[in-house]
Tab-separated table of C-alpha atoms and ligand atoms in Angstrom:
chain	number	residue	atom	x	y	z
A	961	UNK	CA	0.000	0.000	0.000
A	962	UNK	CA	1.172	3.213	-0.438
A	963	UNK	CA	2.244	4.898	2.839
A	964	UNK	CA	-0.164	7.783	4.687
A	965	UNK	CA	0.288	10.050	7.120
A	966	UNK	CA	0.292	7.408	9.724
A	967	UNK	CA	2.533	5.001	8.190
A	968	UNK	CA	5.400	4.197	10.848
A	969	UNK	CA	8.751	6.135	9.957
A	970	UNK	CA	12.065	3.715	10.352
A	971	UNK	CA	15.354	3.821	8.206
A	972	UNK	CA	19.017	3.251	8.042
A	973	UNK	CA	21.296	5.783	9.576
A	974	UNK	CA	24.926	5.610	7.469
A	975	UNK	CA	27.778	8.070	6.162
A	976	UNK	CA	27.748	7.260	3.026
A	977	UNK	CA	24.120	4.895	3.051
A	978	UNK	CA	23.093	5.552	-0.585
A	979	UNK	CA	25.311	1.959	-1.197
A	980	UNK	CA	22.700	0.326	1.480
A	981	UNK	CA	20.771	-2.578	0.566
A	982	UNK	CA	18.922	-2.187	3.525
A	983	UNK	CA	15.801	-0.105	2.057
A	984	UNK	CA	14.984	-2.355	-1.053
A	985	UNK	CA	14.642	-5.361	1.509
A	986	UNK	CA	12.469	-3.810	4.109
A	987	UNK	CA	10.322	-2.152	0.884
A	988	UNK	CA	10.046	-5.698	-0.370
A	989	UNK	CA	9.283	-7.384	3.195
A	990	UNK	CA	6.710	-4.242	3.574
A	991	UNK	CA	4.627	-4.376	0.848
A	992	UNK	CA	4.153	-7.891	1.169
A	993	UNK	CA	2.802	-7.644	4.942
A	994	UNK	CA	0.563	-5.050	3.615
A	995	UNK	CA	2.030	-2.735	6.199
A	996	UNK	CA	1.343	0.746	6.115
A	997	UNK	CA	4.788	2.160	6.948
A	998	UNK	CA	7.905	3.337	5.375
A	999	UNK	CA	11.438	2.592	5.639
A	1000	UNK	CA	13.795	5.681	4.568
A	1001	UNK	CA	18.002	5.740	4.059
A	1002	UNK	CA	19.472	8.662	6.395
A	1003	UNK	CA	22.466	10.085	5.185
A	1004	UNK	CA	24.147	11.839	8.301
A	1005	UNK	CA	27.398	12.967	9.343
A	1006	UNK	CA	29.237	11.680	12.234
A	1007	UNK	CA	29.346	15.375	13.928
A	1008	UNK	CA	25.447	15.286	13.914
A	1009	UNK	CA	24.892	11.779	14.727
A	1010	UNK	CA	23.015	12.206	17.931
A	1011	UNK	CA	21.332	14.934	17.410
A	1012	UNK	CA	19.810	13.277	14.142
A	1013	UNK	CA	18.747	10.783	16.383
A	1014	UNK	CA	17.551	12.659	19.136
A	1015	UNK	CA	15.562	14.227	15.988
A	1016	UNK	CA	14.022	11.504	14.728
A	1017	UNK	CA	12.792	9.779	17.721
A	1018	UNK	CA	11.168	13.153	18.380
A	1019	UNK	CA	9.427	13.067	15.053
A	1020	UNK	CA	7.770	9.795	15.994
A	1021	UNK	CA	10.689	7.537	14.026
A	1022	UNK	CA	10.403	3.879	15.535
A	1023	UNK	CA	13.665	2.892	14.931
A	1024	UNK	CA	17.015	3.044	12.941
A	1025	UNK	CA	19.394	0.342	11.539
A	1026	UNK	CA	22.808	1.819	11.870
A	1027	UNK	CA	25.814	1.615	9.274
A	1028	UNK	CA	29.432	2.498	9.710
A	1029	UNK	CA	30.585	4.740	10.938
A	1030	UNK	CA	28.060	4.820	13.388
A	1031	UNK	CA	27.693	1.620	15.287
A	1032	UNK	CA	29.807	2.302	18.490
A	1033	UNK	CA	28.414	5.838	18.450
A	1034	UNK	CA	24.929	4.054	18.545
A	1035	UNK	CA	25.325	2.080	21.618
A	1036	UNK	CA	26.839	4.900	23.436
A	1037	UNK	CA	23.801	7.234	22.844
A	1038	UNK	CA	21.324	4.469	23.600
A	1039	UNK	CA	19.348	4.609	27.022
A	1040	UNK	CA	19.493	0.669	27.282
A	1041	UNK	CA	21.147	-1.610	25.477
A	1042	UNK	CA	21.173	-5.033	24.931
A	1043	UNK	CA	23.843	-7.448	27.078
A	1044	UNK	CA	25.181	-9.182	23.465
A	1045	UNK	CA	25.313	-5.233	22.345
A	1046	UNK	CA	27.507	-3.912	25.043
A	1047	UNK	CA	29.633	-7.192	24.704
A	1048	UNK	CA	30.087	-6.231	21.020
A	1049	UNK	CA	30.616	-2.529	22.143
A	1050	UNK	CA	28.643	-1.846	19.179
A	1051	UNK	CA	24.860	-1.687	17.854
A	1052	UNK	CA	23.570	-1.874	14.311
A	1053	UNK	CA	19.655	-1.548	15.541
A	1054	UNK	CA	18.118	1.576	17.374
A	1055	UNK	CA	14.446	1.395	18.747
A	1056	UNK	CA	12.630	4.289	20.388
A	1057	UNK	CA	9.697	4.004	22.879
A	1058	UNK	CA	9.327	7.908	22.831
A	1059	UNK	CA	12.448	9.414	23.482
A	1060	UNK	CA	13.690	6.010	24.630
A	1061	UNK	CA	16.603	4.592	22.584
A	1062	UNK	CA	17.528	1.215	23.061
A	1063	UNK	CA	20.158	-0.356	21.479
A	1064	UNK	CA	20.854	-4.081	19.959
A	1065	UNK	CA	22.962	-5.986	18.015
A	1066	UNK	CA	21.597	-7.991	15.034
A	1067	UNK	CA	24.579	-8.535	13.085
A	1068	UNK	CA	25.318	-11.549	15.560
A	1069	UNK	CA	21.791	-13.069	14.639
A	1070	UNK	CA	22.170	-12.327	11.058
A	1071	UNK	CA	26.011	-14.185	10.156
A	1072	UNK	CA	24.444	-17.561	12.599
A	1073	UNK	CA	21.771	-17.632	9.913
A	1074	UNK	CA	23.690	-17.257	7.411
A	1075	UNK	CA	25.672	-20.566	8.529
A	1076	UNK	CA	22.816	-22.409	9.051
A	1077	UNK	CA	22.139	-23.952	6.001
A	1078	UNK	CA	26.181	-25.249	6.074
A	1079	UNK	CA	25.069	-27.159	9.214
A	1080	UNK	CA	28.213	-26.704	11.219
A	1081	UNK	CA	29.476	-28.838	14.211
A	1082	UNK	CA	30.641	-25.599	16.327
A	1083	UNK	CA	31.950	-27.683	18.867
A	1084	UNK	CA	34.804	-29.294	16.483
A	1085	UNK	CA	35.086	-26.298	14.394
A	1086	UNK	CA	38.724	-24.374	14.080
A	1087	UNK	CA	37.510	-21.394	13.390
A	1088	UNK	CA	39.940	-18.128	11.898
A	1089	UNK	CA	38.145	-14.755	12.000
A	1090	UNK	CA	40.390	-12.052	9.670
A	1091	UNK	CA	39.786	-8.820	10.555
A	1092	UNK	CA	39.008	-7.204	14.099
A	1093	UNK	CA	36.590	-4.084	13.416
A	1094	UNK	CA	32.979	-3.760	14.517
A	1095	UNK	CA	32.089	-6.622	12.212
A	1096	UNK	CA	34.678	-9.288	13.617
A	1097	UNK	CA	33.487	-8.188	17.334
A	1098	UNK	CA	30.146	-9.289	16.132
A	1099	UNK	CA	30.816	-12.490	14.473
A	1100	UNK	CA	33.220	-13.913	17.429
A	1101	UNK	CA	30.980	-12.858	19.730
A	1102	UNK	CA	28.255	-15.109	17.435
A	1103	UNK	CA	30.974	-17.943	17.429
A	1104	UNK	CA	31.678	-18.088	21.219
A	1105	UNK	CA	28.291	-18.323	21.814
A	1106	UNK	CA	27.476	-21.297	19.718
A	1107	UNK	CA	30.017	-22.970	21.862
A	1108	UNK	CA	33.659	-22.655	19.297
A	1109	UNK	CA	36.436	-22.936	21.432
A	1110	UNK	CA	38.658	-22.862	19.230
A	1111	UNK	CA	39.258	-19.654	17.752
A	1112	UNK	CA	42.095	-17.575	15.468
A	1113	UNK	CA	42.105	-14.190	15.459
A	1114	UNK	CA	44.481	-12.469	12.488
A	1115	UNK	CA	43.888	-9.383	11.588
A	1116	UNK	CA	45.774	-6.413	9.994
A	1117	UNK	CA	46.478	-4.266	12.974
A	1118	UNK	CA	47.158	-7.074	15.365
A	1119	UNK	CA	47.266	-4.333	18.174
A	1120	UNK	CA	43.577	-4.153	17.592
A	1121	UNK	CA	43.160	-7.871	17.240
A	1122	UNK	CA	44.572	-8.058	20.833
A	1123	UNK	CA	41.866	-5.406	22.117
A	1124	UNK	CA	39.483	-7.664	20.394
A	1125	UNK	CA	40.818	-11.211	22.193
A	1126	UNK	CA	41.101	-9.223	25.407
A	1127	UNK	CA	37.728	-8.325	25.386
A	1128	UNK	CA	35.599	-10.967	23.835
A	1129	UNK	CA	37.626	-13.835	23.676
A	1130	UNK	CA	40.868	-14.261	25.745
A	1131	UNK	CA	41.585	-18.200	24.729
A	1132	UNK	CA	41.523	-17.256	21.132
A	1133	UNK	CA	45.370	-17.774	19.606
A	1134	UNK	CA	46.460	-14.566	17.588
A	1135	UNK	CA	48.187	-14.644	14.215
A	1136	UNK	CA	50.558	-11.996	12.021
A	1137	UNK	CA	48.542	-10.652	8.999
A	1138	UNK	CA	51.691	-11.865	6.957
A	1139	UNK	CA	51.272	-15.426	8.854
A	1140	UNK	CA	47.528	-16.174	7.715
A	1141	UNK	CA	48.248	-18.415	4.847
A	1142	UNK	CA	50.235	-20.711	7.463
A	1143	UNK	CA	47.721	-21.565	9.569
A	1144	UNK	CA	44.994	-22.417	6.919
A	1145	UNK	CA	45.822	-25.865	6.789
A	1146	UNK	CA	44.262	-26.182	10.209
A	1147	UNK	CA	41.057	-24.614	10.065
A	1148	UNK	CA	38.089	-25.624	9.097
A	1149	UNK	CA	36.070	-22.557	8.879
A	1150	UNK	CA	37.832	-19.387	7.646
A	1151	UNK	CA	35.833	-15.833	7.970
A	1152	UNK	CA	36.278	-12.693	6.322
A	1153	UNK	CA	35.646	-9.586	8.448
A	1154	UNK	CA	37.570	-7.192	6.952
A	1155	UNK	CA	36.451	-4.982	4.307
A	1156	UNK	CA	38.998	-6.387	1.912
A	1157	UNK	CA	37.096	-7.257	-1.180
A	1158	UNK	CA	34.372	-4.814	-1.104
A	1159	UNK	CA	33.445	-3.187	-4.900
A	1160	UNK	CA	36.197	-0.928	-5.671
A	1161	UNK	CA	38.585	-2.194	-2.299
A	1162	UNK	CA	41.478	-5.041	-2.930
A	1163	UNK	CA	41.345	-8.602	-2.770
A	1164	UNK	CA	41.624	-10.360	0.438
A	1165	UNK	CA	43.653	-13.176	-1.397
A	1166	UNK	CA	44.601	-16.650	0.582
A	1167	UNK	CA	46.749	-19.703	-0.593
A	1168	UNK	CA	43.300	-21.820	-0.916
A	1169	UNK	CA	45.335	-24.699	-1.852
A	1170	UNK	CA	46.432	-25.220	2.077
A	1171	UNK	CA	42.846	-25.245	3.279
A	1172	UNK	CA	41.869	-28.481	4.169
A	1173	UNK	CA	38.832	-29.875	1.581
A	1174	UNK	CA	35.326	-30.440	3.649
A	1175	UNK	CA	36.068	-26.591	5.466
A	1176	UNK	CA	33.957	-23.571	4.854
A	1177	UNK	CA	34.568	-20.190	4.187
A	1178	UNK	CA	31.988	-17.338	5.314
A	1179	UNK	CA	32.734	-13.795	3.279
A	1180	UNK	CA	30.576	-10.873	5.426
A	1181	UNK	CA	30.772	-8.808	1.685
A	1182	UNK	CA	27.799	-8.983	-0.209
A	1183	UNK	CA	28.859	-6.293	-2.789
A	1184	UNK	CA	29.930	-7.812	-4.928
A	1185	UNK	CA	28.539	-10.887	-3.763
A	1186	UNK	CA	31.061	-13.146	-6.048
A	1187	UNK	CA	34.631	-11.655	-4.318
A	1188	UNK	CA	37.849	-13.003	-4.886
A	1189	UNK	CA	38.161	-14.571	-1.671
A	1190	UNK	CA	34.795	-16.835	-2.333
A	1191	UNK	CA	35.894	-17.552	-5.487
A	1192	UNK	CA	39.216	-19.139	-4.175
A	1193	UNK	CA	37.331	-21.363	-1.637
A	1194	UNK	CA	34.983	-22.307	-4.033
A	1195	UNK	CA	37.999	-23.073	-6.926
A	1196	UNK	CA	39.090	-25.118	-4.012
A	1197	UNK	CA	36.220	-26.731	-3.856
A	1198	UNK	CA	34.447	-25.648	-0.417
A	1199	UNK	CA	31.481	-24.244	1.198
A	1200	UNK	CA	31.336	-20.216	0.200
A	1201	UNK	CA	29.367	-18.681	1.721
A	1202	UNK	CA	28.593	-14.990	0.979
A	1203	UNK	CA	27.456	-12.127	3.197
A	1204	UNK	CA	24.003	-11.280	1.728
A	1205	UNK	CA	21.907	-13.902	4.004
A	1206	UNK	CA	23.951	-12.500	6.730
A	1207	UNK	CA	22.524	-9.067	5.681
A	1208	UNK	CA	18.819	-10.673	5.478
A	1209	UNK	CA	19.474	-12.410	9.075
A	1210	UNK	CA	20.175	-9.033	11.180
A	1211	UNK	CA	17.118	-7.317	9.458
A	1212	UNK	CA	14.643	-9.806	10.145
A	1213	UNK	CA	14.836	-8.829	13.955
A	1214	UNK	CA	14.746	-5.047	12.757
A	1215	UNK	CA	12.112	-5.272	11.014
A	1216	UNK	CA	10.338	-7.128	13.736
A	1217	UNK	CA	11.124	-4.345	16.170
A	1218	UNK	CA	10.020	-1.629	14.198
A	1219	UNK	CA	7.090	-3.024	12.777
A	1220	UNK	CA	5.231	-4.968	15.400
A	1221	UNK	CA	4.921	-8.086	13.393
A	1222	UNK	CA	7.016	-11.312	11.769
A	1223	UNK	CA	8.814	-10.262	8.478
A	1224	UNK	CA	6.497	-11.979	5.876
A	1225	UNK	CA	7.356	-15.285	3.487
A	1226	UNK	CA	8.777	-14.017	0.192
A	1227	UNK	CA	10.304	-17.669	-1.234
A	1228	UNK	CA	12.059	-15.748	-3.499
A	1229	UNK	CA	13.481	-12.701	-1.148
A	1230	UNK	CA	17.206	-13.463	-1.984
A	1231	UNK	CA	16.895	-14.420	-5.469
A	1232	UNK	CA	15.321	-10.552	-6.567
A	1233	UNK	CA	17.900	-8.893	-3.900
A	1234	UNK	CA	20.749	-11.067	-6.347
A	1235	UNK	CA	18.940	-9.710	-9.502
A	1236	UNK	CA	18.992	-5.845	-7.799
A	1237	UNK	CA	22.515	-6.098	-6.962
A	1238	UNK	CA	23.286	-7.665	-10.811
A	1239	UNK	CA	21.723	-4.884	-12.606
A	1240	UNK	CA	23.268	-1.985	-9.881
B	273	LIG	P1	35.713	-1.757	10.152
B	273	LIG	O1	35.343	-1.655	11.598
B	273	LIG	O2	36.084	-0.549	9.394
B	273	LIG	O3	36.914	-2.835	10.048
B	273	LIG	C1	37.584	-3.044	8.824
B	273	LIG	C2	38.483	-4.259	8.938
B	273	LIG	O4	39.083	-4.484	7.648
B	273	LIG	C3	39.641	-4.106	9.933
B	273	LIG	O5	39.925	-5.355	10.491
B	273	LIG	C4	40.787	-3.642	9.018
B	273	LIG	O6	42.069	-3.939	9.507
B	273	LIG	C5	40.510	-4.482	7.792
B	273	LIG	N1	41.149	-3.900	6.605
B	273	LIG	C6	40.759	-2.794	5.933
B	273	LIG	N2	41.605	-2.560	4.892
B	273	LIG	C7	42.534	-3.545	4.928
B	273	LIG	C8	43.674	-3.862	4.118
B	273	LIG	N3	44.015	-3.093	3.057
B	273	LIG	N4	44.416	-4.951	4.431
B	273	LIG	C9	44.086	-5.731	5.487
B	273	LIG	N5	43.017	-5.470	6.293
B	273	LIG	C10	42.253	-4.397	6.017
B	273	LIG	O7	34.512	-2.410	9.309
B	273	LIG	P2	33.414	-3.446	9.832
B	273	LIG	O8	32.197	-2.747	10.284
B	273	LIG	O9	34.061	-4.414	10.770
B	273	LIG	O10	33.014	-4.173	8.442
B	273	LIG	C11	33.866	-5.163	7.897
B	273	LIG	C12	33.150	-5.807	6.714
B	273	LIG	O11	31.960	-6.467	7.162
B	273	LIG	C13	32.697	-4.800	5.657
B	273	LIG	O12	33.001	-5.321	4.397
B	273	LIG	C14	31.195	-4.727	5.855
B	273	LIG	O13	30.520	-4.421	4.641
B	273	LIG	C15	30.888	-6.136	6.300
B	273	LIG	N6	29.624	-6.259	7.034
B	273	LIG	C16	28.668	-7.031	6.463
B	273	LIG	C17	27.458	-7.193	7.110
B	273	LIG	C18	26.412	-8.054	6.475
B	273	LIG	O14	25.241	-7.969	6.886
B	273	LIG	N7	26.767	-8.883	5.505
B	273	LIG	C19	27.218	-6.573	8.345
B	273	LIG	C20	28.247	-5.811	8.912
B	273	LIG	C21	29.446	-5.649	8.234
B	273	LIG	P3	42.878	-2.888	10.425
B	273	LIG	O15	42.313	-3.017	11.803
B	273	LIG	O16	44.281	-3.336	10.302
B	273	LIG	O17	42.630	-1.530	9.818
C-alpha cells in the first residue's frame, strides 16, 4: 500500500548509506505484509549523529538500523542496550519508545543464519576470524556463543586484534597478517571480516590450496557478492558462503522491532535482492 500520514517512519542511519541494501529489503518485506509504513536511508554525518537521532525519535521515528561509521556511536547514545550489544561494544539496531533509545545488536543473529544452512558442528570447528573491526566483534561474539572454542584471530592491525581477544575472547590464539596463509591448513572454517574485497577495495587473497577440503569459508561482503576470496574457496572446492543472508538475518529482527509483526514469506526474497545487486 502506499504509505499515509500514519505510516510508521524507520530507516538506516549511514555516512555514506546511498550503497545500502537495507531499504529495497524492508520495501520488499513491507509491501508484502501489507504494512502501512515506510522505511527511509538517512544520510548523516558523524558530527550530527546524535542529534539526528535525538531528531528523529522526536518526530515519531520507531527505529534506525545503523551503518558504519556509526555503530559504536549508537550504543553509546542508547538509554538501554542489549547485554550481546555492550559485549560487542557496538549496535547496528536503534528502537525508540518515545524518546527512549535502546540499542541491539543484530549482526550476531544475522552471520548464525547465514551458517545455518552449512550445518556446522561448532563444537569441532577451528575457526579463523580475519579482521578485528565492529564486524569481527560481532561475528566472534556469534561464534563463542554457539560454543567454538577454538578460535584464530588475524587481523591487519594485530594491536587491535589483541583489544578484540582481550575483550571478547581471551583463549583465542592470535596470528601476524603476513602469517595467515600458514595456519589455513588447520582450520576448518575461515571468515572474512575485513572490508577487503568490497566493490572498488582489494582482494583479500589466501593460498586456498592449504585449506583443508570439507572446510567452509563465510565472506561478510555482499557487494559484490562473487569476491575473490569466495571464489578461491569455491575453486578449491568448499562451502562459500557470501554475506548477503547474513545481511537478510540481522534485518529480520529489525524489522520485527520496528514493525510490530514477523517479516512476511517471500520464497524468493534473496533471489530478486541477487537480480537488484546484478543490474546496480
Ligand atoms: P571496520 O570496523 O572498518 O573494520 C575493517 C576491517 O578491515 C579491519 O579489520 C581492518 O584492519 C581491515 N582492513 C581494511 N583494509 C585492509 C587492508 N588493506 N588490508 C588488510 N586489512 C584491512 O569495518 P566493519 O564494520 O568491521 O566491516 C567489515 C566488513 O563487514 C565490511 O566489508 C562490511 O561491509 C561487512 N559487514 C557485512 C554485514 C552483512 O550484513 N553482511 C554486516 C556488517 C558488516 P585494520 O584493523 O588493520 O585496519
Amino acid at each position: 500500500m502506499i504509505p499515509t500520514g500514519a505510516a510508521r517512519l524507520a530507516g538506516v542511519a549511514g555516512d555514506p548509506v546511498s550503497h545500502s541494501l537495507s531499504p529495497i529489503l524492508m520495501r520488499l518485506w513491507i509491501e508484502a505484509a501489507g504494512l502501512d509504513a515506510q522505511y527511509a536511508p538517512f544520510p548523516i554525518a558523524p558530527e550530527h549523529f546524535d542529534r539526528a537521532v535525538i531528531g528523529l525519535a522526536r518526530a515519531g521515528c520507531v527505529g534506525l538500523n545503523v551503518t558504519l561509521p556509526h555503530k559504536e556511536a549508537a550504543l553509546e547514545l542508547a538509554d538501554t542496550a542489549t547485554a550481546s550489544a555492550r559485549a560487542v561494544g557496538a549496535a547496528n539496531l536503534l528502537t525508540m519508545k518515545g524518546m527512549e533509545i535502546h540499542a541491539d545488536n543484530t549482526d550476531i543473529a544475522g552471520f548464525l543464519y547465514a551458517l545455518e544452512p552449512a550445518n556446522i558442528n561448532y563444537d569441532r570447528a577451528k575457526a579463523l576470524v580475519l579482521g578485528a573491526g565492529g564486524a569481527a566483534r560481532a561475528l566472534v561474539y556469534a561464534l563463542l556463543t554457539v560454543g567454538v572454542t577454538d578460535l584464530a584471530l588475524c587481523n591487519r592491525n594485530l594491536t587491535r586484534a589483541e583489544g578484540l581477544a582481550r575483550d571478547l575472547a581471551p583463549g583465542a590464539s592470535l596470528i601476524p597478517w603476513e602469517a595467515r596463509d600458514d595456519v589455513l591448513a588447520d582450520r576448518t572454517l575461515i571468515i572474512n571480516a575485513t572490508s577487503l574485497g568490497l566493490k572498488g577495495r582489494k582482494e583479500l587473497t589466501l593460498d586456498w590450496d592449504r585449506v583443508s577440503p570439507g572446510s567452509i569459508a563465510f565472506d561478510s561482503v555482499y557487494t559484490p557478492l562473487k569476491t575473490g576470496f569466495l571464489t578461491g574457496a569455491a575453486t578449491r572446492g568448499l562451502t562459500a558462503i557470501d554475506g548477503l543472508d547474513m545481511l537478510i538475518g540481522q534485518a529480520r529482527p529489525s524489522f520485527e522491532a520496528f514493525y510490530g509483526q514477523p517479516v512476511p514469506a517471500l520464497p524468493d526474497l534473496r533471489g530478486q535482492l541477487v537480480r537488484y545487486l546484478e543490474a546496480s
